[in-house]
Amino acid sequence: MPSSHVTPAIVLRVVNYGESDRIVTLFGRDTGRLSALARGARKSQRRFAGGLSLCAVGSAAVRERPGAELGTLVRFDATASHAALGADVARMAHAAYAAELVGKLCAPHQAEPSVFDWMEEFLRLLDADGASAERLRVFELGLLSGLGFGPVLDTCAVCGGGSFAGRDPADVAFRWDPDGGGAVCTACARGGRPLQAAVRAALVRLARTALADATAEALPPDVNRDCREALLEIINHHVSGPLKTVEFIAKVARAAGGQP
Ligand SMILES: [Zn+2]
């Protein structure tokens, strides 16, 4: 028996298929990630109102057969146009990166409503305020912790010691060890690389920052760079193959004289 769902959904990927169809990867709030054939989507806009563009948010009606990898997208009605995303290359780069991360980190057919809400809020703020390196770090941290991959930051991931509470961060020496769960104190560390106190302090702070407050966080460029590299190590630990959008963001940021 085929089953039908109507769910809030974000378009993660669109690939043309044949003369008139598209294959769409969706992140459904109630369904998780799934792929579906949108018949006639290249020719008819009627059943796919507002268009099936990258990071479009809307209501998707999907029909699936048990055991079939590809469902059928019956309708998609965009509810948030996010007009600025397509008009600005920096916004587009951040949106494409967010879509790639969610597509690669989330397991298929596993509903993650809080991760869906996190991405939807990120896209709305990205559209309204523009691309921000700080907000992208907050998004990465929230996404990782929402999926159970969040690194331990404010204490040692092994012994639980080394809290910042009541201490100068510079007094506590740590290493960054994605295999060991995140920040690991030098007494426990078996690998990893040095983690500067300022970088750990920034990661701790960013992990507690709301997406809406993130643009107020002014990260020094070297601290942002180290936070970004540390988080990419965690992300790469959980995805297979290289992330295609990382270099895109870096190129766009360099061209604009900003930070990726
Ligand atoms: Zn320790």
PDB file of C-alpha atoms in Angstrom, residues 22-199:
ATOM      1  CA  ARG A  22      12.967  16.707 -11.430  1.00  0.00           C
ATOM      2  CA  ILE A  23      14.269  14.590  -8.578  1.00  0.00           C
ATOM      3  CA  VAL A  24      13.973  16.519  -5.335  1.00  0.00           C
ATOM      4  CA  THR A  25      15.597  15.802  -1.983  1.00  0.00           C
ATOM      5  CA  LEU A  26      13.364  17.129   0.772  1.00  0.00           C
ATOM      6  CA  PHE A  27      13.816  17.518   4.489  1.00  0.00           C
ATOM      7  CA  GLY A  28      10.306  16.938   5.797  1.00  0.00           C
ATOM      8  CA  ARG A  29       9.510  18.036   9.335  1.00  0.00           C
ATOM      9  CA  ASP A  30       7.391  14.910   9.865  1.00  0.00           C
ATOM     10  CA  THR A  31       9.196  12.520   7.497  1.00  0.00           C
ATOM     11  CA  GLY A  32      12.896  13.357   7.679  1.00  0.00           C
ATOM     12  CA  ARG A  33      15.013  13.380   4.546  1.00  0.00           C
ATOM     13  CA  LEU A  34      13.549  11.733   1.460  1.00  0.00           C
ATOM     14  CA  SER A  35      13.889  11.815  -2.313  1.00  0.00           C
ATOM     15  CA  ALA A  36      10.926  12.129  -4.617  1.00  0.00           C
ATOM     16  CA  LEU A  37      10.230  12.400  -8.326  1.00  0.00           C
ATOM     17  CA  ALA A  38       8.439  15.607  -9.289  1.00  0.00           C
ATOM     18  CA  ARG A  39       6.778  14.672 -12.575  1.00  0.00           C
ATOM     19  CA  GLY A  40       6.460  17.508 -15.039  1.00  0.00           C
ATOM     20  CA  ALA A  41       8.209  19.951 -12.689  1.00  0.00           C
ATOM     21  CA  ARG A  42      10.366  21.381 -15.477  1.00  0.00           C
ATOM     22  CA  LYS A  43       7.311  22.283 -17.522  1.00  0.00           C
ATOM     23  CA  SER A  44       4.426  22.846 -15.139  1.00  0.00           C
ATOM     24  CA  GLN A  45       4.515  25.257 -12.216  1.00  0.00           C
ATOM     25  CA  ARG A  46       0.949  24.473 -11.237  1.00  0.00           C
ATOM     26  CA  ARG A  47       1.568  21.616  -8.780  1.00  0.00           C
ATOM     27  CA  PHE A  48       4.804  23.154  -7.543  1.00  0.00           C
ATOM     28  CA  ALA A  49       3.694  26.667  -6.741  1.00  0.00           C
ATOM     29  CA  GLY A  50       6.516  29.027  -5.966  1.00  0.00           C
ATOM     30  CA  GLY A  51       9.005  26.650  -7.583  1.00  0.00           C
ATOM     31  CA  LEU A  52      11.285  23.905  -6.343  1.00  0.00           C
ATOM     32  CA  SER A  53      14.341  26.041  -5.690  1.00  0.00           C
ATOM     33  CA  LEU A  54      17.157  25.235  -3.277  1.00  0.00           C
ATOM     34  CA  CYS A  55      16.139  25.906   0.344  1.00  0.00           C
ATOM     35  CA  ALA A  56      12.533  26.751  -0.572  1.00  0.00           C
ATOM     36  CA  VAL A  57      10.312  26.143   2.468  1.00  0.00           C
ATOM     37  CA  GLY A  58       6.790  24.919   1.978  1.00  0.00           C
ATOM     38  CA  SER A  59       4.204  22.216   2.323  1.00  0.00           C
ATOM     39  CA  ALA A  60       4.977  18.982   0.474  1.00  0.00           C
ATOM     40  CA  ALA A  61       2.558  16.201  -0.415  1.00  0.00           C
ATOM     41  CA  VAL A  62       4.547  13.013  -0.972  1.00  0.00           C
ATOM     42  CA  ARG A  63       3.426   9.502  -1.916  1.00  0.00           C
ATOM     43  CA  GLU A  64       5.695   6.596  -1.064  1.00  0.00           C
ATOM     44  CA  ARG A  65       5.665   2.851  -1.654  1.00  0.00           C
ATOM     45  CA  PRO A  66       7.169   0.558   0.960  1.00  0.00           C
ATOM     46  CA  GLY A  67      10.694  -0.417  -0.009  1.00  0.00           C
ATOM     47  CA  ALA A  68      10.918   2.065  -2.895  1.00  0.00           C
ATOM     48  CA  GLU A  69      13.819   4.497  -2.614  1.00  0.00           C
ATOM     49  CA  LEU A  70      12.136   7.217  -4.640  1.00  0.00           C
ATOM     50  CA  GLY A  71       8.712   8.581  -3.724  1.00  0.00           C
ATOM     51  CA  THR A  72       6.498  10.847  -5.770  1.00  0.00           C
ATOM     52  CA  LEU A  73       6.148  14.529  -5.014  1.00  0.00           C
ATOM     53  CA  VAL A  74       2.486  15.240  -5.706  1.00  0.00           C
ATOM     54  CA  ARG A  75       2.483  18.928  -4.731  1.00  0.00           C
ATOM     55  CA  PHE A  76       4.771  21.527  -3.239  1.00  0.00           C
ATOM     56  CA  ASP A  77       3.401  24.862  -2.101  1.00  0.00           C
ATOM     57  CA  ALA A  78       6.110  27.314  -1.075  1.00  0.00           C
ATOM     58  CA  THR A  79       5.195  29.155   2.120  1.00  0.00           C
ATOM     59  CA  ALA A  80       8.349  31.255   2.494  1.00  0.00           C
ATOM     60  CA  SER A  81       9.735  32.816  -0.639  1.00  0.00           C
ATOM     61  CA  HIS A  82      13.138  33.856   0.795  1.00  0.00           C
ATOM     62  CA  ALA A  83      13.536  36.128  -2.191  1.00  0.00           C
ATOM     63  CA  ALA A  84      16.889  37.541  -1.029  1.00  0.00           C
ATOM     64  CA  LEU A  85      18.543  34.096  -0.929  1.00  0.00           C
ATOM     65  CA  GLY A  86      18.632  33.796  -4.696  1.00  0.00           C
ATOM     66  CA  ALA A  87      19.637  37.408  -5.263  1.00  0.00           C
ATOM     67  CA  ASP A  88      22.847  37.453  -3.204  1.00  0.00           C
ATOM     68  CA  VAL A  89      25.729  35.027  -3.727  1.00  0.00           C
ATOM     69  CA  ALA A  90      26.897  35.126  -0.075  1.00  0.00           C
ATOM     70  CA  ARG A  91      23.404  34.254   1.197  1.00  0.00           C
ATOM     71  CA  MET A  92      23.171  31.558  -1.479  1.00  0.00           C
ATOM     72  CA  ALA A  93      26.509  30.049  -0.430  1.00  0.00           C
ATOM     73  CA  HIS A  94      25.432  29.815   3.225  1.00  0.00           C
ATOM     74  CA  ALA A  95      22.046  28.349   2.253  1.00  0.00           C
ATOM     75  CA  ALA A  96      23.670  25.762  -0.042  1.00  0.00           C
ATOM     76  CA  TYR A  97      26.097  24.801   2.726  1.00  0.00           C
ATOM     77  CA  ALA A  98      23.268  24.432   5.274  1.00  0.00           C
ATOM     78  CA  ALA A  99      21.345  22.247   2.808  1.00  0.00           C
ATOM     79  CA  GLU A 100      24.386  20.066   2.144  1.00  0.00           C
ATOM     80  CA  LEU A 101      25.078  19.664   5.884  1.00  0.00           C
ATOM     81  CA  VAL A 102      21.488  18.704   6.703  1.00  0.00           C
ATOM     82  CA  GLY A 103      21.328  16.401   3.663  1.00  0.00           C
ATOM     83  CA  LYS A 104      24.517  14.580   4.631  1.00  0.00           C
ATOM     84  CA  LEU A 105      24.192  14.534   8.434  1.00  0.00           C
ATOM     85  CA  CYS A 106      20.514  13.540   8.721  1.00  0.00           C
ATOM     86  CA  ALA A 107      19.615   9.880   8.176  1.00  0.00           C
ATOM     87  CA  PRO A 108      16.880   9.192   5.592  1.00  0.00           C
ATOM     88  CA  HIS A 109      13.301   8.757   6.814  1.00  0.00           C
ATOM     89  CA  GLN A 110      14.111   9.862  10.324  1.00  0.00           C
ATOM     90  CA  ALA A 111      12.033  12.823  11.481  1.00  0.00           C
ATOM     91  CA  GLU A 112      14.076  15.506  13.262  1.00  0.00           C
ATOM     92  CA  PRO A 113      11.525  18.255  13.965  1.00  0.00           C
ATOM     93  CA  SER A 114      13.831  20.349  16.152  1.00  0.00           C
ATOM     94  CA  VAL A 115      16.558  20.240  13.470  1.00  0.00           C
ATOM     95  CA  PHE A 116      13.939  21.216  10.872  1.00  0.00           C
ATOM     96  CA  ASP A 117      12.875  24.201  12.997  1.00  0.00           C
ATOM     97  CA  TRP A 118      16.543  25.189  13.506  1.00  0.00           C
ATOM     98  CA  MET A 119      17.198  25.171   9.744  1.00  0.00           C
ATOM     99  CA  GLU A 120      13.975  27.008   8.972  1.00  0.00           C
ATOM    100  CA  GLU A 121      14.889  29.769  11.446  1.00  0.00           C
ATOM    101  CA  PHE A 122      18.433  29.933  10.052  1.00  0.00           C
ATOM    102  CA  LEU A 123      17.115  30.380   6.481  1.00  0.00           C
ATOM    103  CA  ARG A 124      14.626  33.039   7.560  1.00  0.00           C
ATOM    104  CA  LEU A 125      17.352  35.055   9.342  1.00  0.00           C
ATOM    105  CA  LEU A 126      19.820  34.521   6.484  1.00  0.00           C
ATOM    106  CA  ASP A 127      17.233  35.902   4.069  1.00  0.00           C
ATOM    107  CA  ALA A 128      16.446  38.892   6.285  1.00  0.00           C
ATOM    108  CA  ASP A 129      19.909  39.843   7.591  1.00  0.00           C
ATOM    109  CA  GLY A 130      22.444  38.472   5.097  1.00  0.00           C
ATOM    110  CA  ALA A 131      25.332  36.024   5.528  1.00  0.00           C
ATOM    111  CA  SER A 132      27.171  36.098   8.855  1.00  0.00           C
ATOM    112  CA  ALA A 133      30.147  33.914   9.808  1.00  0.00           C
ATOM    113  CA  GLU A 134      29.123  34.048  13.472  1.00  0.00           C
ATOM    114  CA  ARG A 135      25.604  32.889  12.744  1.00  0.00           C
ATOM    115  CA  LEU A 136      26.924  30.070  10.572  1.00  0.00           C
ATOM    116  CA  ARG A 137      29.034  28.843  13.531  1.00  0.00           C
ATOM    117  CA  VAL A 138      25.932  28.982  15.773  1.00  0.00           C
ATOM    118  CA  PHE A 139      23.988  27.050  13.122  1.00  0.00           C
ATOM    119  CA  GLU A 140      26.702  24.366  12.859  1.00  0.00           C
ATOM    120  CA  LEU A 141      26.865  23.939  16.636  1.00  0.00           C
ATOM    121  CA  GLY A 142      23.066  23.733  17.003  1.00  0.00           C
ATOM    122  CA  LEU A 143      22.783  21.284  14.115  1.00  0.00           C
ATOM    123  CA  LEU A 144      25.475  19.010  15.560  1.00  0.00           C
ATOM    124  CA  SER A 145      23.977  19.031  19.043  1.00  0.00           C
ATOM    125  CA  GLY A 146      20.430  18.564  17.662  1.00  0.00           C
ATOM    126  CA  LEU A 147      21.609  15.365  15.960  1.00  0.00           C
ATOM    127  CA  GLY A 148      23.535  14.113  18.990  1.00  0.00           C
ATOM    128  CA  PHE A 149      26.942  14.933  17.443  1.00  0.00           C
ATOM    129  CA  GLY A 150      27.627  18.047  19.523  1.00  0.00           C
ATOM    130  CA  PRO A 151      31.214  18.279  20.780  1.00  0.00           C
ATOM    131  CA  VAL A 152      31.908  18.594  24.503  1.00  0.00           C
ATOM    132  CA  LEU A 153      33.300  22.099  24.937  1.00  0.00           C
ATOM    133  CA  ASP A 154      33.030  23.495  28.448  1.00  0.00           C
ATOM    134  CA  THR A 155      34.669  20.577  30.259  1.00  0.00           C
ATOM    135  CA  CYS A 156      37.029  17.757  29.301  1.00  0.00           C
ATOM    136  CA  ALA A 157      35.152  15.177  27.167  1.00  0.00           C
ATOM    137  CA  VAL A 158      37.002  12.360  28.986  1.00  0.00           C
ATOM    138  CA  CYS A 159      37.276  13.301  32.700  1.00  0.00           C
ATOM    139  CA  GLY A 160      34.685  16.095  32.921  1.00  0.00           C
ATOM    140  CA  GLY A 161      37.220  18.453  34.503  1.00  0.00           C
ATOM    141  CA  GLY A 162      38.530  21.824  33.431  1.00  0.00           C
ATOM    142  CA  SER A 163      35.316  23.830  33.568  1.00  0.00           C
ATOM    143  CA  PHE A 164      35.654  27.522  32.854  1.00  0.00           C
ATOM    144  CA  ALA A 165      33.475  28.311  35.861  1.00  0.00           C
ATOM    145  CA  GLY A 166      35.355  30.729  38.116  1.00  0.00           C
ATOM    146  CA  ARG A 167      38.628  30.275  36.204  1.00  0.00           C
ATOM    147  CA  ASP A 168      40.584  32.113  33.606  1.00  0.00           C
ATOM    148  CA  PRO A 169      40.230  30.055  30.372  1.00  0.00           C
ATOM    149  CA  ALA A 170      43.952  30.564  29.772  1.00  0.00           C
ATOM    150  CA  ASP A 171      44.715  28.524  32.942  1.00  0.00           C
ATOM    151  CA  VAL A 172      43.219  25.351  31.487  1.00  0.00           C
ATOM    152  CA  ALA A 173      45.161  23.682  28.655  1.00  0.00           C
ATOM    153  CA  PHE A 174      43.082  21.650  26.196  1.00  0.00           C
ATOM    154  CA  ARG A 175      43.470  19.721  22.977  1.00  0.00           C
ATOM    155  CA  TRP A 176      40.873  19.405  20.198  1.00  0.00           C
ATOM    156  CA  ASP A 177      40.120  15.762  19.558  1.00  0.00           C
ATOM    157  CA  PRO A 178      37.027  14.972  17.423  1.00  0.00           C
ATOM    158  CA  ASP A 179      37.586  11.225  17.998  1.00  0.00           C
ATOM    159  CA  GLY A 180      37.641  11.855  21.738  1.00  0.00           C
ATOM    160  CA  GLY A 181      34.386  13.837  21.753  1.00  0.00           C
ATOM    161  CA  GLY A 182      35.613  17.424  21.434  1.00  0.00           C
ATOM    162  CA  ALA A 183      37.744  19.347  23.944  1.00  0.00           C
ATOM    163  CA  VAL A 184      40.005  17.073  25.971  1.00  0.00           C
ATOM    164  CA  CYS A 185      42.295  18.241  28.778  1.00  0.00           C
ATOM    165  CA  THR A 186      46.007  17.694  28.272  1.00  0.00           C
ATOM    166  CA  ALA A 187      46.109  15.103  31.074  1.00  0.00           C
ATOM    167  CA  CYS A 188      43.527  12.909  29.269  1.00  0.00           C
ATOM    168  CA  ALA A 189      44.519  13.683  25.659  1.00  0.00           C
ATOM    169  CA  ARG A 190      45.786  10.777  23.575  1.00  0.00           C
ATOM    170  CA  GLY A 191      45.687  12.649  20.262  1.00  0.00           C
ATOM    171  CA  GLY A 192      44.214  15.733  18.703  1.00  0.00           C
ATOM    172  CA  ARG A 193      45.871  19.125  18.387  1.00  0.00           C
ATOM    173  CA  PRO A 194      46.275  22.150  20.636  1.00  0.00           C
ATOM    174  CA  LEU A 195      43.099  24.166  21.222  1.00  0.00           C
ATOM    175  CA  GLN A 196      43.605  27.784  22.137  1.00  0.00           C
ATOM    176  CA  ALA A 197      41.705  28.959  25.207  1.00  0.00           C
ATOM    177  CA  ALA A 198      40.180  31.857  23.233  1.00  0.00           C
ATOM    178  CA  VAL A 199      38.834  29.422  20.632  1.00  0.00           C
TER     179      VAL A 199
END
